[in-house]
mmCIF file of C-alpha atoms in Angstrom:
data_model
loop_
_atom_site.group_PDB
_atom_site.id
_atom_site.type_symbol
_atom_site.label_atom_id
_atom_site.label_comp_id
_atom_site.label_asym_id
_atom_site.label_seq_id
_atom_site.Cartn_x
_atom_site.Cartn_y
_atom_site.Cartn_z
ATOM 1 C CA ALA A 538 -1.638 7.826 0.017
ATOM 2 C CA GLN A 539 -5.327 7.040 0.210
ATOM 3 C CA LYS A 540 -7.420 8.663 2.883
ATOM 4 C CA VAL A 541 -11.077 9.370 3.616
ATOM 5 C CA THR A 542 -11.996 12.176 6.022
ATOM 6 C CA GLN A 543 -15.317 12.939 7.650
ATOM 7 C CA THR A 544 -14.852 16.077 9.712
ATOM 8 C CA GLN A 545 -18.359 16.222 11.184
ATOM 9 C CA THR A 546 -18.416 13.935 14.215
ATOM 10 C CA SER A 547 -22.056 14.646 15.038
ATOM 11 C CA ILE A 548 -24.973 16.495 13.429
ATOM 12 C CA SER A 549 -28.390 17.155 14.900
ATOM 13 C CA VAL A 550 -31.361 18.275 12.767
ATOM 14 C CA MET A 551 -35.123 18.461 13.042
ATOM 15 C CA GLU A 552 -37.260 15.765 11.496
ATOM 16 C CA LYS A 553 -38.437 16.375 7.904
ATOM 17 C CA THR A 554 -35.544 18.688 7.087
ATOM 18 C CA THR A 555 -32.635 18.112 4.706
ATOM 19 C CA VAL A 556 -29.162 17.309 5.955
ATOM 20 C CA THR A 557 -25.800 17.066 4.210
ATOM 21 C CA MET A 558 -22.888 15.029 5.539
ATOM 22 C CA ASP A 559 -19.421 15.830 4.232
ATOM 23 C CA CYS A 560 -16.689 13.494 3.068
ATOM 24 C CA VAL A 561 -13.409 14.282 1.351
ATOM 25 C CA TYR A 562 -10.986 11.727 0.011
ATOM 26 C CA GLU A 563 -7.421 11.499 -1.237
ATOM 27 C CA THR A 564 -6.329 9.267 -4.072
ATOM 28 C CA GLN A 565 -3.753 9.204 -6.836
ATOM 29 C CA ASP A 566 -5.974 7.064 -9.058
ATOM 30 C CA SER A 567 -8.210 8.503 -11.750
ATOM 31 C CA SER A 568 -10.786 5.750 -11.275
ATOM 32 C CA TYR A 569 -12.382 4.875 -7.966
ATOM 33 C CA PHE A 570 -15.659 4.055 -6.263
ATOM 34 C CA LEU A 571 -17.215 5.979 -3.393
ATOM 35 C CA PHE A 572 -19.707 4.444 -0.983
ATOM 36 C CA TRP A 573 -21.904 5.496 1.892
ATOM 37 C CA TYR A 574 -22.956 3.052 4.606
ATOM 38 C CA LYS A 575 -25.289 3.456 7.571
ATOM 39 C CA GLN A 576 -24.773 1.907 10.990
ATOM 40 C CA THR A 577 -27.888 1.803 13.172
ATOM 41 C CA ALA A 578 -27.948 1.829 16.956
ATOM 42 C CA SER A 579 -28.183 -1.965 16.939
ATOM 43 C CA GLY A 580 -24.812 -2.082 15.182
ATOM 44 C CA GLU A 581 -26.146 -3.265 11.846
ATOM 45 C CA ILE A 582 -24.300 -1.774 8.850
ATOM 46 C CA VAL A 583 -26.078 -1.436 5.514
ATOM 47 C CA PHE A 584 -25.049 -0.076 2.136
ATOM 48 C CA LEU A 585 -26.867 3.097 1.078
ATOM 49 C CA ILE A 586 -25.513 4.523 -2.150
ATOM 50 C CA ARG A 587 -22.500 4.528 -4.442
ATOM 51 C CA GLN A 588 -20.808 6.907 -6.899
ATOM 52 C CA ASP A 589 -18.404 5.793 -9.601
ATOM 53 C CA SER A 590 -15.736 8.401 -10.305
ATOM 54 C CA TYR A 591 -16.239 8.316 -14.082
ATOM 55 C CA LYS A 592 -19.930 9.174 -13.785
ATOM 56 C CA LYS A 593 -20.759 12.871 -13.876
ATOM 57 C CA GLU A 594 -24.348 12.443 -12.751
ATOM 58 C CA ASN A 595 -24.889 12.385 -8.990
ATOM 59 C CA ALA A 596 -26.279 9.095 -7.692
ATOM 60 C CA THR A 597 -29.737 9.075 -6.116
ATOM 61 C CA VAL A 598 -31.509 6.287 -4.246
ATOM 62 C CA GLY A 599 -34.808 7.054 -2.555
ATOM 63 C CA HIS A 600 -34.322 10.019 -0.239
ATOM 64 C CA TYR A 601 -30.524 9.688 -0.406
ATOM 65 C CA SER A 602 -28.509 11.574 -2.985
ATOM 66 C CA LEU A 603 -24.874 12.460 -3.464
ATOM 67 C CA ASN A 604 -23.128 15.735 -4.180
ATOM 68 C CA PHE A 605 -20.053 14.574 -6.080
ATOM 69 C CA GLN A 606 -17.496 17.318 -6.660
ATOM 70 C CA LYS A 607 -14.552 15.576 -8.284
ATOM 71 C CA PRO A 608 -12.239 18.640 -8.502
ATOM 72 C CA LYS A 609 -12.633 19.065 -4.747
ATOM 73 C CA SER A 610 -12.362 15.316 -4.025
ATOM 74 C CA SER A 611 -15.629 15.600 -2.178
ATOM 75 C CA ILE A 612 -18.641 13.290 -1.922
ATOM 76 C CA GLY A 613 -21.390 14.659 0.283
ATOM 77 C CA LEU A 614 -24.415 12.589 1.309
ATOM 78 C CA ILE A 615 -27.733 14.435 1.230
ATOM 79 C CA ILE A 616 -30.771 13.084 3.033
ATOM 80 C CA THR A 617 -34.020 14.860 2.256
ATOM 81 C CA ALA A 618 -37.204 14.745 4.347
ATOM 82 C CA THR A 619 -35.356 13.141 7.238
ATOM 83 C CA GLN A 620 -37.136 10.675 9.494
ATOM 84 C CA ILE A 621 -36.445 9.620 13.056
ATOM 85 C CA GLU A 622 -35.186 6.261 11.774
ATOM 86 C CA ASP A 623 -32.449 8.032 9.822
ATOM 87 C CA SER A 624 -30.700 8.556 13.154
ATOM 88 C CA ALA A 625 -27.508 6.525 12.809
ATOM 89 C CA VAL A 626 -23.804 6.752 12.120
ATOM 90 C CA TYR A 627 -22.938 7.276 8.468
ATOM 91 C CA PHE A 628 -19.641 6.098 7.004
ATOM 92 C CA CYS A 629 -18.048 7.190 3.772
ATOM 93 C CA ALA A 630 -15.659 4.769 2.032
ATOM 94 C CA MET A 631 -13.531 4.642 -1.111
ATOM 95 C CA ARG A 632 -12.051 1.909 -3.240
ATOM 96 C CA GLU A 633 -9.567 2.574 -6.008
ATOM 97 C CA VAL A 634 -10.309 0.536 -9.127
ATOM 98 C CA ASP A 635 -6.801 -0.912 -9.205
ATOM 99 C CA SER A 636 -6.797 -1.824 -5.525
ATOM 100 C CA ASN A 637 -7.391 -5.350 -4.345
ATOM 101 C CA TYR A 638 -10.892 -4.834 -2.972
ATOM 102 C CA GLN A 639 -9.683 -2.977 0.084
ATOM 103 C CA LEU A 640 -11.978 -0.148 1.154
ATOM 104 C CA ILE A 641 -10.645 2.959 2.862
ATOM 105 C CA TRP A 642 -13.132 4.126 5.509
ATOM 106 C CA GLY A 643 -13.894 7.471 7.081
ATOM 107 C CA SER A 644 -14.411 7.760 10.828
ATOM 108 C CA GLY A 645 -18.158 8.298 10.577
ATOM 109 C CA THR A 646 -20.699 11.040 11.284
ATOM 110 C CA LYS A 647 -23.372 10.531 13.901
ATOM 111 C CA LEU A 648 -26.726 11.903 12.733
ATOM 112 C CA ILE A 649 -29.413 12.688 15.286
ATOM 113 C CA ILE A 650 -32.921 13.442 14.041
ATOM 114 C CA LYS A 651 -35.013 15.356 16.548
ATOM 115 C CA PRO A 652 -38.829 15.112 16.532
ATOM 116 C CA GLY B 526 -31.394 -12.410 -0.828
ATOM 117 C CA GLY B 527 -28.780 -13.799 1.468
ATOM 118 C CA ILE B 528 -27.469 -13.539 4.958
ATOM 119 C CA ILE B 529 -24.193 -13.384 6.833
ATOM 120 C CA THR B 530 -24.168 -15.251 10.110
ATOM 121 C CA GLN B 531 -21.548 -14.583 12.728
ATOM 122 C CA THR B 532 -21.018 -16.842 15.718
ATOM 123 C CA PRO B 533 -20.908 -16.351 18.578
ATOM 124 C CA LYS B 534 -22.721 -13.050 19.087
ATOM 125 C CA PHE B 535 -20.917 -12.487 22.367
ATOM 126 C CA LEU B 536 -17.510 -13.851 23.334
ATOM 127 C CA ILE B 537 -15.908 -13.511 26.723
ATOM 128 C CA GLY B 538 -12.309 -14.602 26.995
ATOM 129 C CA GLN B 539 -9.414 -14.647 29.395
ATOM 130 C CA GLU B 540 -6.144 -12.822 28.908
ATOM 131 C CA GLY B 541 -3.791 -14.861 26.723
ATOM 132 C CA GLN B 542 -6.531 -17.134 25.440
ATOM 133 C CA LYS B 543 -6.851 -18.090 21.782
ATOM 134 C CA LEU B 544 -10.339 -17.214 20.552
ATOM 135 C CA THR B 545 -12.024 -18.084 17.264
ATOM 136 C CA LEU B 546 -14.817 -16.170 15.561
ATOM 137 C CA LYS B 547 -16.786 -17.694 12.709
ATOM 138 C CA CYS B 548 -18.613 -16.228 9.736
ATOM 139 C CA GLN B 549 -20.837 -17.900 7.149
ATOM 140 C CA GLN B 550 -22.408 -16.311 4.058
ATOM 141 C CA ASN B 551 -24.920 -17.745 1.610
ATOM 142 C CA PHE B 552 -24.640 -15.009 -1.018
ATOM 143 C CA ASN B 553 -22.041 -17.069 -2.909
ATOM 144 C CA HIS B 554 -19.767 -14.022 -2.772
ATOM 145 C CA ASP B 555 -16.112 -14.363 -3.638
ATOM 146 C CA THR B 556 -14.668 -11.782 -1.271
ATOM 147 C CA MET B 557 -14.966 -11.800 2.505
ATOM 148 C CA TYR B 558 -13.631 -9.425 5.144
ATOM 149 C CA TRP B 559 -13.001 -9.170 8.854
ATOM 150 C CA TYR B 560 -13.172 -5.728 10.432
ATOM 151 C CA ARG B 561 -12.658 -4.561 13.976
ATOM 152 C CA GLN B 562 -14.690 -1.681 15.402
ATOM 153 C CA ASP B 563 -13.827 -0.153 18.745
ATOM 154 C CA SER B 564 -16.554 1.719 20.599
ATOM 155 C CA GLY B 565 -17.497 4.942 18.814
ATOM 156 C CA LYS B 566 -14.874 4.440 16.138
ATOM 157 C CA GLY B 567 -14.674 3.492 12.477
ATOM 158 C CA LEU B 568 -13.862 0.164 10.842
ATOM 159 C CA ARG B 569 -10.353 -1.216 10.623
ATOM 160 C CA LEU B 570 -9.546 -4.071 8.276
ATOM 161 C CA ILE B 571 -7.940 -7.125 9.834
ATOM 162 C CA TYR B 572 -7.983 -9.685 7.015
ATOM 163 C CA TYR B 573 -9.743 -10.231 3.738
ATOM 164 C CA SER B 574 -9.967 -13.068 1.253
ATOM 165 C CA ILE B 575 -10.771 -12.826 -2.445
ATOM 166 C CA THR B 576 -11.427 -16.534 -2.906
ATOM 167 C CA GLU B 577 -11.298 -19.871 -1.131
ATOM 168 C CA ASN B 578 -7.911 -20.491 0.535
ATOM 169 C CA ASP B 579 -6.778 -16.934 -0.178
ATOM 170 C CA LEU B 580 -5.781 -14.643 2.702
ATOM 171 C CA GLN B 581 -4.737 -10.998 2.537
ATOM 172 C CA LYS B 582 -3.581 -8.960 5.533
ATOM 173 C CA GLY B 583 -5.213 -5.680 6.390
ATOM 174 C CA ASP B 584 -3.706 -2.869 8.452
ATOM 175 C CA LEU B 585 -4.609 -4.541 11.752
ATOM 176 C CA SER B 586 -3.567 -8.149 11.123
ATOM 177 C CA GLU B 587 -0.972 -8.407 13.898
ATOM 178 C CA GLY B 588 -2.336 -10.581 16.685
ATOM 179 C CA TYR B 589 -4.830 -12.316 14.408
ATOM 180 C CA ASP B 590 -4.972 -15.316 12.093
ATOM 181 C CA ALA B 591 -7.641 -16.094 9.516
ATOM 182 C CA SER B 592 -8.817 -19.102 7.565
ATOM 183 C CA ARG B 593 -10.933 -19.481 4.407
ATOM 184 C CA GLU B 594 -11.285 -23.205 3.792
ATOM 185 C CA LYS B 595 -14.607 -22.871 2.009
ATOM 186 C CA LYS B 596 -16.068 -20.129 -0.162
ATOM 187 C CA SER B 597 -18.951 -19.686 2.255
ATOM 188 C CA SER B 598 -16.978 -19.416 5.481
ATOM 189 C CA PHE B 599 -14.279 -17.188 6.882
ATOM 190 C CA SER B 600 -12.966 -17.538 10.419
ATOM 191 C CA LEU B 601 -10.831 -15.229 12.508
ATOM 192 C CA THR B 602 -8.620 -16.219 15.433
ATOM 193 C CA VAL B 603 -7.418 -13.865 18.108
ATOM 194 C CA THR B 604 -4.089 -15.501 18.845
ATOM 195 C CA SER B 605 -3.675 -14.110 22.375
ATOM 196 C CA ALA B 606 -6.477 -12.053 23.861
ATOM 197 C CA GLN B 607 -5.374 -8.826 25.517
ATOM 198 C CA LYS B 608 -6.621 -7.933 28.998
ATOM 199 C CA ASN B 609 -9.518 -5.427 29.023
ATOM 200 C CA GLU B 610 -9.813 -5.671 25.246
ATOM 201 C CA MET B 611 -13.310 -4.838 24.090
ATOM 202 C CA ALA B 612 -14.397 -4.532 20.481
ATOM 203 C CA VAL B 613 -16.941 -5.651 17.906
ATOM 204 C CA PHE B 614 -15.692 -7.834 15.068
ATOM 205 C CA LEU B 615 -17.637 -7.502 11.844
ATOM 206 C CA CYS B 616 -17.616 -9.950 8.980
ATOM 207 C CA ALA B 617 -18.605 -8.813 5.498
ATOM 208 C CA SER B 618 -18.784 -10.184 2.001
ATOM 209 C CA SER B 619 -19.012 -8.633 -1.444
ATOM 210 C CA ILE B 620 -19.530 -9.418 -5.087
ATOM 211 C CA LYS B 621 -16.259 -9.281 -7.024
ATOM 212 C CA GLY B 622 -16.343 -5.899 -8.779
ATOM 213 C CA GLY B 623 -18.991 -4.706 -11.190
ATOM 214 C CA SER B 624 -21.855 -2.293 -10.749
ATOM 215 C CA ASN B 625 -23.305 -4.313 -7.877
ATOM 216 C CA GLU B 626 -20.167 -4.214 -5.765
ATOM 217 C CA ARG B 627 -20.980 -3.371 -2.166
ATOM 218 C CA LEU B 628 -20.414 -4.909 1.240
ATOM 219 C CA PHE B 629 -22.957 -6.937 3.141
ATOM 220 C CA PHE B 630 -22.292 -7.177 6.857
ATOM 221 C CA GLY B 631 -23.023 -9.635 9.598
ATOM 222 C CA HIS B 632 -24.349 -8.417 12.935
ATOM 223 C CA GLY B 633 -21.000 -8.717 14.633
ATOM 224 C CA THR B 634 -19.327 -10.579 17.458
ATOM 225 C CA LYS B 635 -18.801 -8.544 20.605
ATOM 226 C CA LEU B 636 -15.591 -9.498 22.361
ATOM 227 C CA SER B 637 -14.769 -8.808 26.000
ATOM 228 C CA VAL B 638 -11.549 -9.951 27.624
ATOM 229 C CA LEU B 639 -11.373 -10.262 31.400
#
């Protein structure tokens, strides 16, 4: 069975520090895609970053990077030099390559950046 | 760039009423989705469609119908609104596979049932 778990419901850090949000997943497939999305206070959801399971190199986009540990079925999101506007809810999601475009979503982690 | 437009932004209904939510995208994406998000919770898939006139049920399809008559539009019908129901319905679209696959979301329709 496919499942995505985000155990951290809420994290609070000081501005300009680095934060890591955890995500573990379950899948029987050897090929899959992992995504992180951000939902702002206004409700808007935007795509942040993606990791393909066959790629060994961790994805990086701007001040977002991933810590992909395939043997542990883990895909952590790292935000460096956090800013107030990074305060949001972050969702992890997975899609198996052979699935029919259906994403499996985690329950989200609320990130609070304190000034 | 493109945009996903959901109408209406707010929808107030009566118990038992049939309610329709609309979604338009100008990305020319093949796949479209309807998600439900309850307050403080994650996203649950109601329906998705991989092409015009295609409909696929998600885990939460009971109580809903969907329609994809054109590639650019995807509508969702709440067949019988439940009293005190309150949720945000999110429409999304995506490119069909490939390295650019990701979801683009609309701003949501907030439903309240009296």
